[in-house]
Each structure stands twice: as C-alpha cells, then as structure tokens.
mmCIF file of C-alpha atoms in Angstrom:
data_model
loop_
_atom_site.group_PDB
_atom_site.id
_atom_site.type_symbol
_atom_site.label_atom_id
_atom_site.label_comp_id
_atom_site.label_asym_id
_atom_site.label_seq_id
_atom_site.Cartn_x
_atom_site.Cartn_y
_atom_site.Cartn_z
ATOM 1 C CA GLN T 20 102.798 95.473 79.582
ATOM 2 C CA VAL T 21 103.968 93.178 82.479
ATOM 3 C CA GLN T 22 101.946 90.113 83.103
ATOM 4 C CA LEU T 23 102.768 87.282 85.387
ATOM 5 C CA VAL T 24 100.835 84.143 85.331
ATOM 6 C CA GLU T 25 100.553 81.642 88.212
ATOM 7 C CA SER T 26 99.876 78.074 88.023
ATOM 8 C CA GLY T 27 100.007 74.555 89.476
ATOM 9 C CA GLY T 28 97.390 74.988 92.335
ATOM 10 C CA GLY T 29 95.300 72.736 93.579
ATOM 11 C CA VAL T 30 93.851 70.317 96.150
ATOM 12 C CA VAL T 31 96.462 68.293 97.829
ATOM 13 C CA GLN T 32 96.370 65.867 100.955
ATOM 14 C CA PRO T 33 98.182 67.018 104.015
ATOM 15 C CA GLY T 34 101.781 65.705 103.804
ATOM 16 C CA GLY T 35 101.869 66.151 99.872
ATOM 17 C CA SER T 36 103.903 68.473 97.746
ATOM 18 C CA LEU T 37 103.587 71.113 94.930
ATOM 19 C CA LYS T 38 105.216 72.926 92.679
ATOM 20 C CA LEU T 39 103.937 76.426 91.614
ATOM 21 C CA SER T 40 104.911 78.132 88.729
ATOM 22 C CA CYS T 41 104.767 81.773 87.513
ATOM 23 C CA THR T 42 105.372 82.625 83.827
ATOM 24 C CA ALA T 43 106.331 86.468 83.324
ATOM 25 C CA SER T 44 106.038 88.492 80.103
ATOM 26 C CA GLY T 45 106.426 91.982 79.099
ATOM 27 C CA PHE T 46 109.444 92.632 81.052
ATOM 28 C CA THR T 47 113.038 91.310 80.967
ATOM 29 C CA PHE T 48 112.839 88.901 83.713
ATOM 30 C CA LYS T 49 116.169 88.226 84.233
ATOM 31 C CA ASN T 50 116.716 91.664 85.419
ATOM 32 C CA PHE T 51 114.599 91.856 88.379
ATOM 33 C CA GLY T 52 114.280 89.857 91.803
ATOM 34 C CA MET T 53 110.688 87.984 92.315
ATOM 35 C CA HIS T 54 108.509 87.545 95.362
ATOM 36 C CA TRP T 55 105.943 84.642 96.423
ATOM 37 C CA VAL T 56 103.453 86.290 98.354
ATOM 38 C CA ARG T 57 100.259 84.047 100.068
ATOM 39 C CA GLN T 58 96.738 85.182 101.380
ATOM 40 C CA ALA T 59 94.697 82.468 103.132
ATOM 41 C CA PRO T 60 90.958 82.837 102.566
ATOM 42 C CA GLY T 61 89.595 85.974 104.367
ATOM 43 C CA GLY T 62 93.006 86.613 105.438
ATOM 44 C CA GLY T 63 95.990 89.505 104.832
ATOM 45 C CA LEU T 64 98.958 89.114 102.865
ATOM 46 C CA GLU T 65 101.923 87.390 104.081
ATOM 47 C CA TRP T 66 104.939 87.584 102.499
ATOM 48 C CA VAL T 67 106.900 84.099 101.720
ATOM 49 C CA ALA T 68 110.100 84.414 99.992
ATOM 50 C CA PHE T 69 112.340 86.316 97.456
ATOM 51 C CA VAL T 70 114.726 85.225 95.097
ATOM 52 C CA ARG T 71 117.497 87.804 93.411
ATOM 53 C CA ASN T 72 117.264 88.363 89.289
ATOM 54 C CA ASP T 73 120.378 85.670 89.028
ATOM 55 C CA GLY T 74 118.900 83.279 91.437
ATOM 56 C CA THR T 75 122.031 82.873 93.236
ATOM 57 C CA LYS T 76 120.338 84.370 96.404
ATOM 58 C CA GLN T 77 117.050 83.425 98.519
ATOM 59 C CA PHE T 78 115.201 84.845 101.229
ATOM 60 C CA TYR T 79 112.571 83.434 103.165
ATOM 61 C CA ALA T 80 109.959 83.989 105.657
ATOM 62 C CA ASP T 81 110.638 82.831 109.288
ATOM 63 C CA PHE T 82 107.549 80.333 109.030
ATOM 64 C CA VAL T 83 109.039 78.607 105.836
ATOM 65 C CA LYS T 84 111.390 76.385 108.326
ATOM 66 C CA GLY T 85 113.042 74.759 104.848
ATOM 67 C CA ARG T 86 109.553 73.643 103.699
ATOM 68 C CA LEU T 87 109.298 75.861 100.679
ATOM 69 C CA SER T 88 111.982 76.821 98.250
ATOM 70 C CA ILE T 89 111.876 79.814 95.573
ATOM 71 C CA SER T 90 113.666 79.364 92.708
ATOM 72 C CA ARG T 91 113.941 80.711 89.041
ATOM 73 C CA ASP T 92 114.622 79.823 85.296
ATOM 74 C CA ASN T 93 115.668 83.167 83.135
ATOM 75 C CA SER T 94 115.816 81.093 80.082
ATOM 76 C CA LYS T 95 112.004 80.066 80.653
ATOM 77 C CA ASP T 96 110.897 83.453 82.205
ATOM 78 C CA THR T 97 109.421 81.386 84.955
ATOM 79 C CA LEU T 98 109.350 81.668 88.855
ATOM 80 C CA TYR T 99 108.691 78.432 91.081
ATOM 81 C CA LEU T 100 107.983 77.618 94.356
ATOM 82 C CA GLN T 101 108.260 74.059 95.743
ATOM 83 C CA ILE T 102 106.384 73.594 98.724
ATOM 84 C CA ASN T 103 106.930 70.027 100.721
ATOM 85 C CA ASN T 104 105.161 68.486 103.639
ATOM 86 C CA LEU T 105 101.811 70.560 103.103
ATOM 87 C CA ARG T 106 99.856 71.746 106.214
ATOM 88 C CA PRO T 107 96.043 72.987 106.203
ATOM 89 C CA GLU T 108 97.513 76.365 107.266
ATOM 90 C CA ASP T 109 99.362 76.541 103.847
ATOM 91 C CA THR T 110 95.848 76.844 102.232
ATOM 92 C CA ALA T 111 96.123 80.054 100.424
ATOM 93 C CA VAL T 112 96.024 82.120 97.316
ATOM 94 C CA TYR T 113 99.565 82.300 96.217
ATOM 95 C CA TYR T 114 100.708 85.084 94.150
ATOM 96 C CA CYS T 115 103.957 85.639 92.411
ATOM 97 C CA ALA T 116 105.215 89.601 92.562
ATOM 98 C CA LYS T 117 107.678 91.461 90.487
ATOM 99 C CA ASP T 118 110.400 93.418 92.768
ATOM 100 C CA PHE T 119 111.362 96.732 91.663
ATOM 101 C CA THR T 120 114.999 96.065 91.939
ATOM 102 C CA ALA T 121 117.234 93.224 90.897
ATOM 103 C CA THR T 122 118.645 91.978 94.255
ATOM 104 C CA VAL T 123 117.292 93.609 97.437
ATOM 105 C CA VAL T 124 113.763 92.685 98.952
ATOM 106 C CA TYR T 125 111.994 95.865 97.670
ATOM 107 C CA TYR T 126 108.212 96.441 96.754
ATOM 108 C CA SER T 127 106.557 94.567 94.544
ATOM 109 C CA ASP T 128 105.115 96.853 91.746
ATOM 110 C CA HIS T 129 103.231 94.057 89.561
ATOM 111 C CA TRP T 130 101.426 90.925 90.770
ATOM 112 C CA GLY T 131 99.883 88.064 89.100
ATOM 113 C CA ARG T 132 96.238 87.091 89.748
ATOM 114 C CA GLY T 133 97.208 83.850 92.155
ATOM 115 C CA THR T 134 96.736 80.277 92.273
ATOM 116 C CA LEU T 135 94.628 78.732 94.735
ATOM 117 C CA VAL T 136 96.444 75.872 97.107
ATOM 118 C CA THR T 137 93.931 73.827 99.136
ATOM 119 C CA VAL T 138 95.472 71.447 101.686
ATOM 120 C CA SER T 139 92.553 68.983 102.846
ATOM 121 C CA SER T 140 92.351 65.167 103.245
ATOM 122 C CA ASP E 7 111.647 91.194 112.630
ATOM 123 C CA ILE E 8 109.658 94.386 112.284
ATOM 124 C CA VAL E 9 105.865 93.980 113.123
ATOM 125 C CA LEU E 10 103.522 96.363 111.377
ATOM 126 C CA THR E 11 100.200 97.220 113.185
ATOM 127 C CA GLN E 12 97.323 98.987 111.284
ATOM 128 C CA SER E 13 94.460 100.959 112.679
ATOM 129 C CA PRO E 14 91.534 100.956 112.292
ATOM 130 C CA GLY E 15 90.465 97.401 111.183
ATOM 131 C CA THR E 16 87.602 98.790 109.309
ATOM 132 C CA LEU E 17 86.906 102.401 108.194
ATOM 133 C CA SER E 18 83.518 103.274 107.399
ATOM 134 C CA LEU E 19 82.795 106.257 105.427
ATOM 135 C CA SER E 20 81.019 107.668 102.356
ATOM 136 C CA PRO E 21 81.987 108.973 99.052
ATOM 137 C CA GLY E 22 83.441 112.146 98.990
ATOM 138 C CA GLU E 23 84.709 112.048 102.628
ATOM 139 C CA ARG E 24 88.489 111.620 103.462
ATOM 140 C CA ALA E 25 89.930 108.239 104.655
ATOM 141 C CA THR E 26 93.040 108.396 107.194
ATOM 142 C CA LEU E 27 94.698 105.027 107.605
ATOM 143 C CA SER E 28 97.730 104.472 110.128
ATOM 144 C CA CYS E 29 100.606 102.121 109.985
ATOM 145 C CA ARG E 30 102.690 101.715 113.024
ATOM 146 C CA THR E 31 105.932 99.901 112.896
ATOM 147 C CA SER E 32 107.557 97.986 115.809
ATOM 148 C CA GLN E 33 110.961 99.720 115.347
ATOM 149 C CA THR E 34 111.963 102.785 113.790
ATOM 150 C CA ILE E 35 112.489 102.588 109.903
ATOM 151 C CA SER E 36 113.285 104.595 107.127
ATOM 152 C CA SER E 37 110.715 106.227 105.233
ATOM 153 C CA TYR E 38 112.541 104.803 102.042
ATOM 154 C CA TYR E 39 111.000 101.271 103.088
ATOM 155 C CA LEU E 40 107.575 101.851 103.468
ATOM 156 C CA ALA E 41 104.907 101.013 100.773
ATOM 157 C CA TRP E 42 101.048 100.804 100.773
ATOM 158 C CA TYR E 43 98.748 98.458 98.437
ATOM 159 C CA GLN E 44 95.184 98.503 97.770
ATOM 160 C CA GLN E 45 93.030 95.292 97.228
ATOM 161 C CA LYS E 46 89.640 94.943 96.052
ATOM 162 C CA PRO E 47 87.734 91.684 96.373
ATOM 163 C CA GLY E 48 88.821 89.024 94.089
ATOM 164 C CA GLN E 49 91.737 90.958 92.750
ATOM 165 C CA PRO E 50 95.446 90.987 93.521
ATOM 166 C CA PRO E 51 96.816 93.485 95.513
ATOM 167 C CA SER E 52 98.186 96.795 93.609
ATOM 168 C CA LEU E 53 101.110 99.206 94.560
ATOM 169 C CA LEU E 54 99.805 102.690 95.397
ATOM 170 C CA ILE E 55 102.576 104.332 97.561
ATOM 171 C CA TYR E 56 106.423 103.327 97.829
ATOM 172 C CA GLY E 57 108.965 105.208 99.799
ATOM 173 C CA ALA E 58 106.007 106.352 102.262
ATOM 174 C CA SER E 59 104.950 109.281 100.260
ATOM 175 C CA SER E 60 105.823 108.497 96.465
ATOM 176 C CA ARG E 61 102.880 107.549 94.185
ATOM 177 C CA ALA E 62 102.974 104.755 92.073
ATOM 178 C CA SER E 63 102.570 105.199 88.396
ATOM 179 C CA GLY E 64 99.007 105.919 87.548
ATOM 180 C CA ILE E 65 97.695 106.505 90.989
ATOM 181 C CA PRO E 66 95.463 109.616 91.099
ATOM 182 C CA ASP E 67 96.658 112.384 93.401
ATOM 183 C CA ARG E 68 94.058 111.853 95.988
ATOM 184 C CA PHE E 69 96.308 109.345 97.364
ATOM 185 C CA SER E 70 98.714 110.477 99.514
ATOM 186 C CA GLY E 71 101.161 109.131 101.925
ATOM 187 C CA SER E 72 103.150 110.633 104.878
ATOM 188 C CA GLY E 73 104.934 109.675 107.982
ATOM 189 C CA SER E 74 108.502 108.725 109.633
ATOM 190 C CA GLY E 75 109.903 106.690 112.166
ATOM 191 C CA THR E 76 107.461 104.295 113.457
ATOM 192 C CA GLU E 77 104.169 106.381 112.379
ATOM 193 C CA PHE E 78 103.114 106.232 108.845
ATOM 194 C CA THR E 79 99.618 107.277 107.089
ATOM 195 C CA LEU E 80 97.825 106.906 103.949
ATOM 196 C CA THR E 81 95.243 109.519 103.219
ATOM 197 C CA ILE E 82 92.627 109.495 100.602
ATOM 198 C CA ASN E 83 90.839 112.787 99.828
ATOM 199 C CA ARG E 84 87.414 112.858 98.320
ATOM 200 C CA LEU E 85 86.681 108.743 98.362
ATOM 201 C CA GLU E 86 85.535 107.341 95.346
ATOM 202 C CA PRO E 87 83.485 104.350 94.797
ATOM 203 C CA GLU E 88 86.041 102.472 93.424
ATOM 204 C CA ASP E 89 88.609 103.346 96.294
ATOM 205 C CA PHE E 90 86.398 101.015 98.824
ATOM 206 C CA ALA E 91 88.714 98.199 99.186
ATOM 207 C CA VAL E 92 91.286 96.780 101.689
ATOM 208 C CA TYR E 93 94.554 98.626 102.189
ATOM 209 C CA TYR E 94 97.885 97.025 103.559
ATOM 210 C CA CYS E 95 101.065 98.677 104.592
ATOM 211 C CA GLN E 96 104.311 96.797 103.898
ATOM 212 C CA HIS E 97 107.960 97.179 105.198
ATOM 213 C CA TYR E 98 110.864 95.984 102.647
ATOM 214 C CA GLY E 99 114.229 96.840 102.570
ATOM 215 C CA ARG E 100 115.297 93.849 104.011
ATOM 216 C CA SER E 101 114.245 90.058 104.614
ATOM 217 C CA PRO E 102 111.619 89.377 105.663
ATOM 218 C CA ALA E 103 109.258 92.040 104.091
ATOM 219 C CA THR E 104 106.294 92.139 106.479
ATOM 220 C CA PHE E 105 102.935 93.353 105.699
ATOM 221 C CA GLY E 106 100.410 94.780 108.327
ATOM 222 C CA PRO E 107 97.082 93.108 108.858
ATOM 223 C CA GLY E 108 95.369 95.694 106.448
ATOM 224 C CA THR E 109 92.424 98.242 106.940
ATOM 225 C CA LYS E 110 89.231 98.049 105.159
ATOM 226 C CA VAL E 111 87.309 100.971 104.094
ATOM 227 C CA ASP E 112 83.982 100.625 103.286
ATOM 228 C CA PHE E 113 80.545 102.059 103.313
#
C-alpha cells in the first residue's frame, strides 16, 4: 500500500533553515507528481508546492516568495522541501501528498502523517 | 488566484442526520477540478471526492458531491459517528491549488 513518511521537522530559530524529507513506498514514485501542504496549529490546509514526476517543473503558492524550494530524488523515492529564512508564521505540520497525475497540479490521493516545524526563539 | 469559501464554519448535527456543506469559488471553474477531503483530529486529510462528484476508492455511498460553476456541495446522508470531522474543498488543475477554510461537522 502507498506509504509516505515525512521527517526533518523540529524547533528552529527565526531566520534559520530546514530541509524536510518524505520517503515514499508502495507505488512507482517516479511516475507521479508530489505536493507539500502545510497546516498551522488549529488552522486549515494551505497548499505549498508541487513538483512534476521527473522533477523538471515546480509550482509554488504565492506566499513562498523564493524562500521554499521543492525537489525530488527519484533514485531514492524521496521528496524534499527546503525552507530558508524561517518565520514564526511558517510554524505548521508539513504534509507530503501524492498527486493523481504525473505532470499536472491535481488532487492528492494519498497523504503522509506530517512533520511538525516550530519556528521560535 | 481562485478563492474558495466554505459554509457554514461549523455544522452541529446528530448521528443519522444529513449534512449539507457548501463550497463557493471566486470564479467559475470546471467541475473536473473540485475535490473534497475529510480530516479527523490528529490525522492527515484523506480524499473523499474528486471531479466534484466522483467518490474516491473505498468511500461509502452516503457521501456525495455535486455542483457546477461556482457552487459546489458535499452531502453526507445518515451521519455515522466516524463522519464527525473537518471537511475541506480544493480547487486543482492549475497552480496554486487552493483549499477552502473548512467546515467542521460536530455534535
């Protein structure tokens, strides 16, 4: 069955950086686009970014403004999210999610359990 | 960007009742590109409906989606105790793929 396991979250000071990982199994990772979606404590879902199956194209939410970067390593079945210049408002659970398609920003049919990022001094 | 609004914010119902949740988009969208997710406390979201009305694998038929244009509805017939959760709609098909703010269905 499809499994997505996020890691790399933790407590980080404002201005710091973090790289989240999501390890996939149970499906052919290289055939599907992947998303990051975040959820602030007590808040709703916020779409962050999408990367095509082959990693050649990325799409981002407007708030990203160059601070976040999505990438993937298909040889390791792993998705990444690099977050730079962290701000308190980046505090959230970060979910990775599998897209239904390879190249189009579509719906997410499987989700990981998330990793918590807390930005605090 | 397309903005999604959901109403009501909270829906207080009892098991066995029908829940009707609304999702409105700021622009007309194709019904191919509207999904609904369910999220229970402490769990990730899970896909319920895609293409406005197609149930995802394993979703019971008491869940149904409908709508077109800018008005979409998720209906849950005969609420079961496990249906009490937060429901989000999402527009996809282009970037950004935006979510609505959610509707909480509780007792």
